[in-house]
Each structure stands twice: as C-alpha cells, then as structure tokens.
Short mmCIF file of C-alpha atoms in Angstrom, two decimals:
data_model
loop_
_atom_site.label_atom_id
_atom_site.label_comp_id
_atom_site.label_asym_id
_atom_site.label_seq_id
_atom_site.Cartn_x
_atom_site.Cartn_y
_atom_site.Cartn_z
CA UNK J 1 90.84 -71.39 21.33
CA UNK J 2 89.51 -68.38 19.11
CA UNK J 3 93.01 -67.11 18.74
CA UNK J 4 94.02 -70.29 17.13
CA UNK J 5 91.81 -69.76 14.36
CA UNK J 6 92.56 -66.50 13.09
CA UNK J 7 94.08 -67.23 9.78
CA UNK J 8 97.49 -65.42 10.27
CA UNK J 9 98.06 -67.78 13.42
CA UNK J 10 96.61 -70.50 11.76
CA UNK J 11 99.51 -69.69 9.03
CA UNK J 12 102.07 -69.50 11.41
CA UNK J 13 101.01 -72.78 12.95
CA UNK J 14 101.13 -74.10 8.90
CA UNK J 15 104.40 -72.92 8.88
CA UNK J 16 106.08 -74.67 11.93
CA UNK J 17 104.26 -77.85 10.74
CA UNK J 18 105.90 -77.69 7.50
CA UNK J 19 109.32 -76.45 9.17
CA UNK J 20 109.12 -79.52 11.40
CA UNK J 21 108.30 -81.94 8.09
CA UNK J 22 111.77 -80.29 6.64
CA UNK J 23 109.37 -79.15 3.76
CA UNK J 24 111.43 -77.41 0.39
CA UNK J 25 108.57 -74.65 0.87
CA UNK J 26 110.59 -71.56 1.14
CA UNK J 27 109.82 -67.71 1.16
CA UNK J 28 112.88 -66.08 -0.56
CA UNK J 29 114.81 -63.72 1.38
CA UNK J 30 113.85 -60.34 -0.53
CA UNK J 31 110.08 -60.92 -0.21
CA UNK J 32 110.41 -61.40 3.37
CA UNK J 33 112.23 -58.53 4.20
CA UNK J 34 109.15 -56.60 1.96
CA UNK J 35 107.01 -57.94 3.85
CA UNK J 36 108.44 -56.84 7.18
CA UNK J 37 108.91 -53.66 6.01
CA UNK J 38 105.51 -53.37 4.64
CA UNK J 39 104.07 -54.24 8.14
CA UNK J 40 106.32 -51.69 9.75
CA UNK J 41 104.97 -48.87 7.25
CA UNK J 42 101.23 -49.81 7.73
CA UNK J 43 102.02 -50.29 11.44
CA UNK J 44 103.73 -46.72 11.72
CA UNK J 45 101.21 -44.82 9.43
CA UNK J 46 98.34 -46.07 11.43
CA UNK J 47 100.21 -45.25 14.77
CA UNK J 48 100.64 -41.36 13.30
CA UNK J 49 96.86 -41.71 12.32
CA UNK J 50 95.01 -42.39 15.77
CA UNK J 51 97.95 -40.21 17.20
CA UNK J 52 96.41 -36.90 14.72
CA UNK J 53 93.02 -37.96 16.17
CA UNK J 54 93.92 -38.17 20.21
CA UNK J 55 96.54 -35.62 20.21
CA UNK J 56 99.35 -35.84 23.07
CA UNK J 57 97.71 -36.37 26.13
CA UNK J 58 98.79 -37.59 29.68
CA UNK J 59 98.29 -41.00 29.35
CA UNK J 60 100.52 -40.96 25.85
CA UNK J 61 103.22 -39.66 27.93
CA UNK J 62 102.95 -41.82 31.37
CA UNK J 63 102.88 -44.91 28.30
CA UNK J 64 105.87 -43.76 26.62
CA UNK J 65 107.80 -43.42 30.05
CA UNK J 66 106.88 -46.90 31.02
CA UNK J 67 108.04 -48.25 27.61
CA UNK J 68 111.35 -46.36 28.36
CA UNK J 69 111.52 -47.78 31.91
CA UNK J 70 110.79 -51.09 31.17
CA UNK J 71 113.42 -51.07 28.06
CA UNK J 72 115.80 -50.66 31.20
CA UNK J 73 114.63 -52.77 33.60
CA UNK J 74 114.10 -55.76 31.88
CA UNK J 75 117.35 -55.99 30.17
CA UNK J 76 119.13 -55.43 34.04
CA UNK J 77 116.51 -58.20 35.77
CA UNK J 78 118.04 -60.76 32.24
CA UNK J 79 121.21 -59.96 33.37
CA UNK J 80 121.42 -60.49 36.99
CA UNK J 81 119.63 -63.64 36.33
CA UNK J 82 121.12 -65.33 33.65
CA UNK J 83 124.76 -64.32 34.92
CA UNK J 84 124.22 -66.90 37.63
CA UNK J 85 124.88 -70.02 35.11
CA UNK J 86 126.45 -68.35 31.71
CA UNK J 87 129.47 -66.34 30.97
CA UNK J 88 129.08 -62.30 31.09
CA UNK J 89 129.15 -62.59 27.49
CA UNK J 90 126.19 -64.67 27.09
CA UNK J 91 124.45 -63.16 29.75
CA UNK J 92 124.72 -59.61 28.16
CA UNK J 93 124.00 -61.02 24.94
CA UNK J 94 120.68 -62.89 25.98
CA UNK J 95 119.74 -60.33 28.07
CA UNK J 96 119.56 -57.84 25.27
CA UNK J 97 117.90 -59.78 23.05
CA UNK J 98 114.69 -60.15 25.67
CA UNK J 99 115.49 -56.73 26.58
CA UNK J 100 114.69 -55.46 23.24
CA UNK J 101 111.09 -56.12 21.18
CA UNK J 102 109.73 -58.40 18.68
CA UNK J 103 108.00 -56.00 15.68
CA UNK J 104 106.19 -59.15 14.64
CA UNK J 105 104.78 -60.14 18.10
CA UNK J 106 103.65 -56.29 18.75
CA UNK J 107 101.61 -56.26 14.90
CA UNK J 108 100.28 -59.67 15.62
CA UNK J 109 98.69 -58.29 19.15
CA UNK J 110 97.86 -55.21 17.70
CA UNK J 111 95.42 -57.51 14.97
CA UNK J 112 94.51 -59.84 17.60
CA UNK J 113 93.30 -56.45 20.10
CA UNK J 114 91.35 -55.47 16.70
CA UNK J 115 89.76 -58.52 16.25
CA UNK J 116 88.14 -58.48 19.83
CA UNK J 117 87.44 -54.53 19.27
CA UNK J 118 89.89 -53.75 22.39
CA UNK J 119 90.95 -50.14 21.74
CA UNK J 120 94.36 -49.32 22.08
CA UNK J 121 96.49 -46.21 21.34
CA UNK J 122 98.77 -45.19 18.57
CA UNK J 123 101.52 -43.73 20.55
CA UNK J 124 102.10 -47.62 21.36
CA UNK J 125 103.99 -48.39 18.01
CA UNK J 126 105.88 -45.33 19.33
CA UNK J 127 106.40 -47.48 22.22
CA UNK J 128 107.87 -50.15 20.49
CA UNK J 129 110.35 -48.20 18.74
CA UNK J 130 111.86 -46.57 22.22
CA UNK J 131 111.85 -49.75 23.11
CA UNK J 132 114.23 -51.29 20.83
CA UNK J 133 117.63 -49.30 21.42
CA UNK J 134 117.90 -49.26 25.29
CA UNK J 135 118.71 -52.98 25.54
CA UNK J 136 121.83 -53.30 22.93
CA UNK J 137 123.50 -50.17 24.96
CA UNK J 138 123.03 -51.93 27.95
CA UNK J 139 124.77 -55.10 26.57
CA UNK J 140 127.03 -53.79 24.66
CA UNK J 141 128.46 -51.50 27.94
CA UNK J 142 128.31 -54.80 29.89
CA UNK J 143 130.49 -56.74 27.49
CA UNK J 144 132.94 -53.84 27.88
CA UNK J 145 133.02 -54.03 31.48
CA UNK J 146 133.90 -58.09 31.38
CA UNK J 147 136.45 -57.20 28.72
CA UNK J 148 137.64 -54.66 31.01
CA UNK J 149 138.05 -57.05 33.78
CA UNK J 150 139.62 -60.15 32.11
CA UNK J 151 142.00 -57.40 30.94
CA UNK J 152 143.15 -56.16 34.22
CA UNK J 153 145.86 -58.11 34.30
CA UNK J 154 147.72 -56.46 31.08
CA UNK J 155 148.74 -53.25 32.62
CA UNK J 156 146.69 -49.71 32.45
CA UNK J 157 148.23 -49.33 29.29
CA UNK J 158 146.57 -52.05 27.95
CA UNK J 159 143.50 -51.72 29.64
CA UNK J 160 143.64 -47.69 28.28
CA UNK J 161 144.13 -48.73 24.79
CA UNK J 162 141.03 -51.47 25.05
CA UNK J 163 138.76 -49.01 26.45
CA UNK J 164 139.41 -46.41 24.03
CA UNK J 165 138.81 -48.80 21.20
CA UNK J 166 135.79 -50.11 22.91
CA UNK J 167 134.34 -46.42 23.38
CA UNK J 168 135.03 -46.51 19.40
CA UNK J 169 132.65 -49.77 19.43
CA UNK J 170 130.71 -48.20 21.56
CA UNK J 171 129.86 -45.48 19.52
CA UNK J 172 129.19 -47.08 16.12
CA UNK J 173 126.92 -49.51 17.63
CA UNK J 174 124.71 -46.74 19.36
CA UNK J 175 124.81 -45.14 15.42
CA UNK J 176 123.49 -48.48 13.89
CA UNK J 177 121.03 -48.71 16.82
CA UNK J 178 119.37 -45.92 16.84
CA UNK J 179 119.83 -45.17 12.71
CA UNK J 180 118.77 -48.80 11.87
CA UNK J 181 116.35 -48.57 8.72
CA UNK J 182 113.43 -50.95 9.88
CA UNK J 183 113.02 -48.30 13.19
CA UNK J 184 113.21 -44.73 10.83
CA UNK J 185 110.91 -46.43 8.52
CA UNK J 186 108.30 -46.75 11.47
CA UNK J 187 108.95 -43.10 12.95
CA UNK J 188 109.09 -41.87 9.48
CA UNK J 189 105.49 -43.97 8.71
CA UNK J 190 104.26 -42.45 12.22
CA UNK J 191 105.23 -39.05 10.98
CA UNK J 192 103.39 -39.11 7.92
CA UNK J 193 100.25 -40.35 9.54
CA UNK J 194 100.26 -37.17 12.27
CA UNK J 195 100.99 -34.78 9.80
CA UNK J 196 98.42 -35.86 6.87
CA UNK J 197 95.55 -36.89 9.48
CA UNK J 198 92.35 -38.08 8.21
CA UNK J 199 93.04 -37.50 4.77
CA UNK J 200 95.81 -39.04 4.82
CA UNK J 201 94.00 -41.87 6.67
CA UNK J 202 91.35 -42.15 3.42
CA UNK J 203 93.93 -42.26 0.88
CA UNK J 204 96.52 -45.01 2.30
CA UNK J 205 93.57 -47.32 3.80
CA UNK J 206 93.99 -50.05 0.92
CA UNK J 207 97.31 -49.99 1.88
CA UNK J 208 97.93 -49.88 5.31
CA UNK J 209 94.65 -51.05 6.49
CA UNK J 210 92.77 -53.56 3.63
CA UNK J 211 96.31 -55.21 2.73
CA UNK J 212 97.23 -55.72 6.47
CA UNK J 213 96.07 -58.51 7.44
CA UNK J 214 97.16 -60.90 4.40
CA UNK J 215 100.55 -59.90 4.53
CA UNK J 216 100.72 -60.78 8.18
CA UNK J 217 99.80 -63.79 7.65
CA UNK J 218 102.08 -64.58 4.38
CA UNK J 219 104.94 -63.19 6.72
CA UNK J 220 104.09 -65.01 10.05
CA UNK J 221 103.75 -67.89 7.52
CA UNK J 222 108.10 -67.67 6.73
CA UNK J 223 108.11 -66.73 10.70
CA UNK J 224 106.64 -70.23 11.45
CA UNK J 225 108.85 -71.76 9.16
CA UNK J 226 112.08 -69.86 10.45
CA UNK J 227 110.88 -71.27 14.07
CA UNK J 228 110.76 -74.68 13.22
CA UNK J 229 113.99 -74.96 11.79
CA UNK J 230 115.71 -72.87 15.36
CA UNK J 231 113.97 -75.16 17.31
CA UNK J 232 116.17 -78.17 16.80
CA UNK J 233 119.38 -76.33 17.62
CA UNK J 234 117.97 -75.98 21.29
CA UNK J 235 117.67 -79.85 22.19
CA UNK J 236 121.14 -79.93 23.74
CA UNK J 237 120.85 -76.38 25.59
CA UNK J 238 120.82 -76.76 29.10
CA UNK J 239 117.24 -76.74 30.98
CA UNK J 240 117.71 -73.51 32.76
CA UNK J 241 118.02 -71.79 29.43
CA UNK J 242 114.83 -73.20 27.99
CA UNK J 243 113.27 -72.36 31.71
CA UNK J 244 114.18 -68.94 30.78
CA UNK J 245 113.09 -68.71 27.30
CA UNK J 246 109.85 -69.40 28.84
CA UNK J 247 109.35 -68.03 31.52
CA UNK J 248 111.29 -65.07 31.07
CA UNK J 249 108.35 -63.39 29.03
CA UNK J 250 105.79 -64.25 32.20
CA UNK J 251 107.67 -62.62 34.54
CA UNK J 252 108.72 -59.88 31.85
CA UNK J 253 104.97 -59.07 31.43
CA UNK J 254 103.76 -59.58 34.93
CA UNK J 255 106.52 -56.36 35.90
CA UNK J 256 104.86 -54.33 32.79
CA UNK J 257 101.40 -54.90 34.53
CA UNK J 258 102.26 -53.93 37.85
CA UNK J 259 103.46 -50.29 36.47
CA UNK J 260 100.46 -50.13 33.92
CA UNK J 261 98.18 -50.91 36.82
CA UNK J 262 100.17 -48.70 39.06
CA UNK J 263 99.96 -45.68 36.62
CA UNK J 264 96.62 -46.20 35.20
CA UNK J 265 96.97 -47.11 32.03
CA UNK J 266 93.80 -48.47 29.60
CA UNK J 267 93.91 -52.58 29.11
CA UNK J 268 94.65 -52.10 25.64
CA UNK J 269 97.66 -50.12 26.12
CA UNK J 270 98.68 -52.55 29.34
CA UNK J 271 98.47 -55.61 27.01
CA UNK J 272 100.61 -54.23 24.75
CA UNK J 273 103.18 -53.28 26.96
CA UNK J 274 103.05 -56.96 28.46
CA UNK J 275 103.40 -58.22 24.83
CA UNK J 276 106.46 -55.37 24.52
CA UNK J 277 108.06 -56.52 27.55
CA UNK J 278 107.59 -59.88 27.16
CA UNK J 279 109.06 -59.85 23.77
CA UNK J 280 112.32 -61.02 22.76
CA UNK J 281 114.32 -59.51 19.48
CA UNK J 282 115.40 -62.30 16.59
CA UNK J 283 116.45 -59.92 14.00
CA UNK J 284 117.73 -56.46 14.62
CA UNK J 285 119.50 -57.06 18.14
CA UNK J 286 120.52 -60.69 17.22
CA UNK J 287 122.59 -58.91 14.39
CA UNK J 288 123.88 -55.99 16.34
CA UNK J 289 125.01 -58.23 18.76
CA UNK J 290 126.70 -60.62 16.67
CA UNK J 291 129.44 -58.50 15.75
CA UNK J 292 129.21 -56.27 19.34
CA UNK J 293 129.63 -59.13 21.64
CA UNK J 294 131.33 -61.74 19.29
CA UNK J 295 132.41 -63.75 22.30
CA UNK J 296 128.61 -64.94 22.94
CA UNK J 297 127.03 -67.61 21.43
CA UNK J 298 124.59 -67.31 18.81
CA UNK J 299 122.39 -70.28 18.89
CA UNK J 300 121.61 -68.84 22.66
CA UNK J 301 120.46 -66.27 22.09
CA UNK J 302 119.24 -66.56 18.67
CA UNK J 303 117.96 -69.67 19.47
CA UNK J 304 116.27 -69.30 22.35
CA UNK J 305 114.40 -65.90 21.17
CA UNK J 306 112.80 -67.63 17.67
CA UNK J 307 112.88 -71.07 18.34
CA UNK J 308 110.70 -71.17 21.95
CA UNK J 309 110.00 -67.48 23.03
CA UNK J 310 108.45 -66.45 19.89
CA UNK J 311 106.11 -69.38 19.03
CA UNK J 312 104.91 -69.37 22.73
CA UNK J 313 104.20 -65.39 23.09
CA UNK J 314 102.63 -65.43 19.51
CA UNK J 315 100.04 -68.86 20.04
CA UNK J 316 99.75 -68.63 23.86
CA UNK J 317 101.33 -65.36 25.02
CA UNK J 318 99.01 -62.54 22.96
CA UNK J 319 95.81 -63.90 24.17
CA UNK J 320 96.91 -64.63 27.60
CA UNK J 321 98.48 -60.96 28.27
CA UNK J 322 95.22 -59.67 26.97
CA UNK J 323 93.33 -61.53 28.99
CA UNK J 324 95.00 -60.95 31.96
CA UNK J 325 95.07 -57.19 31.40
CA UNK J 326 91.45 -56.69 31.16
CA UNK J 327 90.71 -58.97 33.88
CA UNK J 328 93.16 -56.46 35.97
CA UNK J 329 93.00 -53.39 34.50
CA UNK J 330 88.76 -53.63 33.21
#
C-alpha cells in the first residue's frame, strides 16, 4: 500500500482516472518526448556515475550476460506460446514487444528501490539498453521465415527475390535498432557519467538527481493518461490475449529470478532484472515493428503492452518483484 502513495504513482493513477473520465487534459506531444528523454539522460548519467565508483567487477558482467540471455529467451518462450492461437505475424510481433523493455517501468523501479534504500547497480541501465535490440531481430527474422513459407509456392525465383529484399529489411531495421536516438542518448549519458566521475556527479546533481523525481511523475502522469485511452481498444480481444498480457510478465520475471538466484546476483539487481524481463515495449519496438511486420495487428500488440501490461507492472508489478527478490535472494 506504500507504493501507492508515492506521488509519481499516485500521478499515474490521476492520470488513468482522468483518461477513463475522457478528460480534454492533455500533455502535448513535444513535452512528452522531453520528458522521456530527460529521464533517459538523468537515468544514463547516474548509471555512468555509480559505474566510475564500483568499477567493472564480476557481478557487472554475470548481470549484463543475464540481461543478454534473457533478451533471448523471453522473446522465443512469447513466441512458442502465443503461436498456438495467433498468426506468425502476430505472434512475432507480440512477442517482441514483451521481449523488449519498458524505459519507464525500469526508472519507476529504479525510484521505487531508492525510496526503500535497496541498493542496486549502475551497470543495470546498461542492462536495459542490451536489452532492447535482441527482441525486434528476433521478430523481425521470424516474420521472414512465415513470409518465406507462404511464399513457397511461387517458385525459387520468387522465393530468391523475397529473401533478398527481406535481407535488405533486415538490415535497415537492425540500423534503426541499434542507432535509435532514445538508446545512444542513454549510452552516451552513461558515458559521460564514467568518464567525469564524482565531479561530474556534483555538478549535474540538480539535474539528474533533484529534478528526477518531478519529471517522473509529470511524465508517468501523460503515461496514465495514454493507458486509459488503450485500454478500451482491448474489450473485444480474445481472453487468452489479456491472460497473456498478464501473466506473461509473472512468468517473464519468475525465469529472470531463477538465473539471478542461480548466479548470485544482489536483490537489487534481481528485481530489476524481473522488472526488465517482465517489461513489455509501447514505444520504440511498437514503431519498429509497425512498418517491419506490417501484416500484424497493432492494437495487439500495442494494446496489450500499454493498455494492461504496463499499468499492472507499474502499480502492482514493481513492488511485488521487489518483494519477492529480497524475500529470495536476502
């Protein structure tokens, strides 16, 4: 019940409400994108900060492996699972978009770890961002392969000439992926926090630390609003797909805590895996995979990801995988 009352949830909570009352209240596009890019600055600069004052040590690396590993696995388990009752093209397309991470859900566990004084470390925004890319590749050479198959029938001429222009496709979405501005602006953020270290750390701290938490909550504020007004899209979606957007991110973070646990990683660093893994992307892989996998439908994915998964990881999920991982980790 804490949780509930921090005033960036309690803002996001404002927001749905007033979503849900088809309110005119509005946050225009261009401040909202400042805002997200804001958080991903302060995020990334105080990532490179704690990273100048642990250096690279064992457990950064085991971490960062995980994060890579999971960014595979999870996108593979969506797949196999969601293939069962949706067209390959949905499948791949829903599968990368809980394959990939929410930004938003990682900085709002990240204040939510600070605000019970559970220490966590840096590296783990680098986390994030290795975990963004892994998922759209995967898709994206899944969609391929059903092309590839409903084309069989043309000839290997046909099928030749698809696959080379797919391989095209192929290659400018792995460009946009890995290139994409929000994700540079992090690593670039994280870069200048290493290399300037504690000085650094003294002369950006009323920006990336006394600002923070406001703008999180002005931003989770539009969030809460953009959530309310997905929601209502989902009423005539089957109930297997709301199943999933549900319990997806259990299962999702239950398979980060078994490798966490397994490697011996700190609860701080476990909980935000679970949050990582049990995250599902609204914006960058959403529009990636809009114009990748055209033949999948939106409102599933996009949907599915804002409209149930994000509200539930962000008032139930945060405290819940935290609570879990000290309970299992100590």
């Amino acid at each position: 019940m804490q949780s509930f009352l921090d005033p960036a949830i309690l803002f996001f909570i404002f927001g749905i409400l007033a979503g849900a009352l088809k309110s005119n209240l509005e946050i225009p596009a261009p401040i909202s994108r400042f805002l997200s890019l804001y958080l991903l600055m302060a995020l990334g600069l105080k990532g490179g900060f704690a990273l100048a004052k642990s250096g690279l040590t064992m457990e950064v690396s085991v971490t960062l492996g995980l994060a890579l590993l999971l960014a595979v696995l999870v996108p593979a388990l969506g797949y196999l699972t969601l293939r069962r009752f949706l067209s390959g093209f949905d499948a791949a397309a829903i599968a990368a978009t809980y394959g990939s991470v929410s930004a938003v859900s990682f900085i709002t566990a990240t204040q939510y770890l600070n605000n019970h004084d559970i220490d966590y470390g840096g590296h783990m925004a680098a986390a994030m961002a290795l975990m963004e890319s892994p998922a759209i590749i995967i898709a994206v050479l899944l969609a391929n392969w059903v092309r590839q198959k409903q084309r069989g029938s043309q000839g290997a001429a046909a099928v030749a000439g698809a696959a080379k222009t797919q391989d095209a496709s192929l290659g400018k979405i792995l460009h946009e992926s890995l290139t994409d501005g929000a994700q540079l602006l992090l690593m670039g953020a994280m870069v200048v926090g290493l290399v300037s270290g504690a000085a650094g750390e003294a002369a950006m701290k009323p920006f990336s630390i006394d600002l923070f938490k406001g703008m999180l909550a002005f931003f989770l504020l539009d969030m809460g609003l953009l959530a309310a007004r997905n929601m209502g899209g989902l009423k005539a979606q089957s109930p297997w797909l709301i199943a999933y957007a549900l319990g997806a991110p259990l299962v999702h973070a239950s398979v980060a805590l078994g490798l966490a646990l397994l490697f011996g990683v700190s609860a701080g660093n476990t909980a935000l895996l679970m949050v990582l893994a049990a995250s599902a992307s609204y914006i960058a892989v959403p529009a990636v995979i809009r114009h990748a996998i055209p033949e999948a439908n939106p409102s599933l994915y996009f949907g599915m990801s804002l409209g149930i998964t994000f509200p539930f990881n962000i008032l139930l999920g945060i405290p819940l995988y935290t609570a879990v991982a000290q309970r299992v980790v100590g």
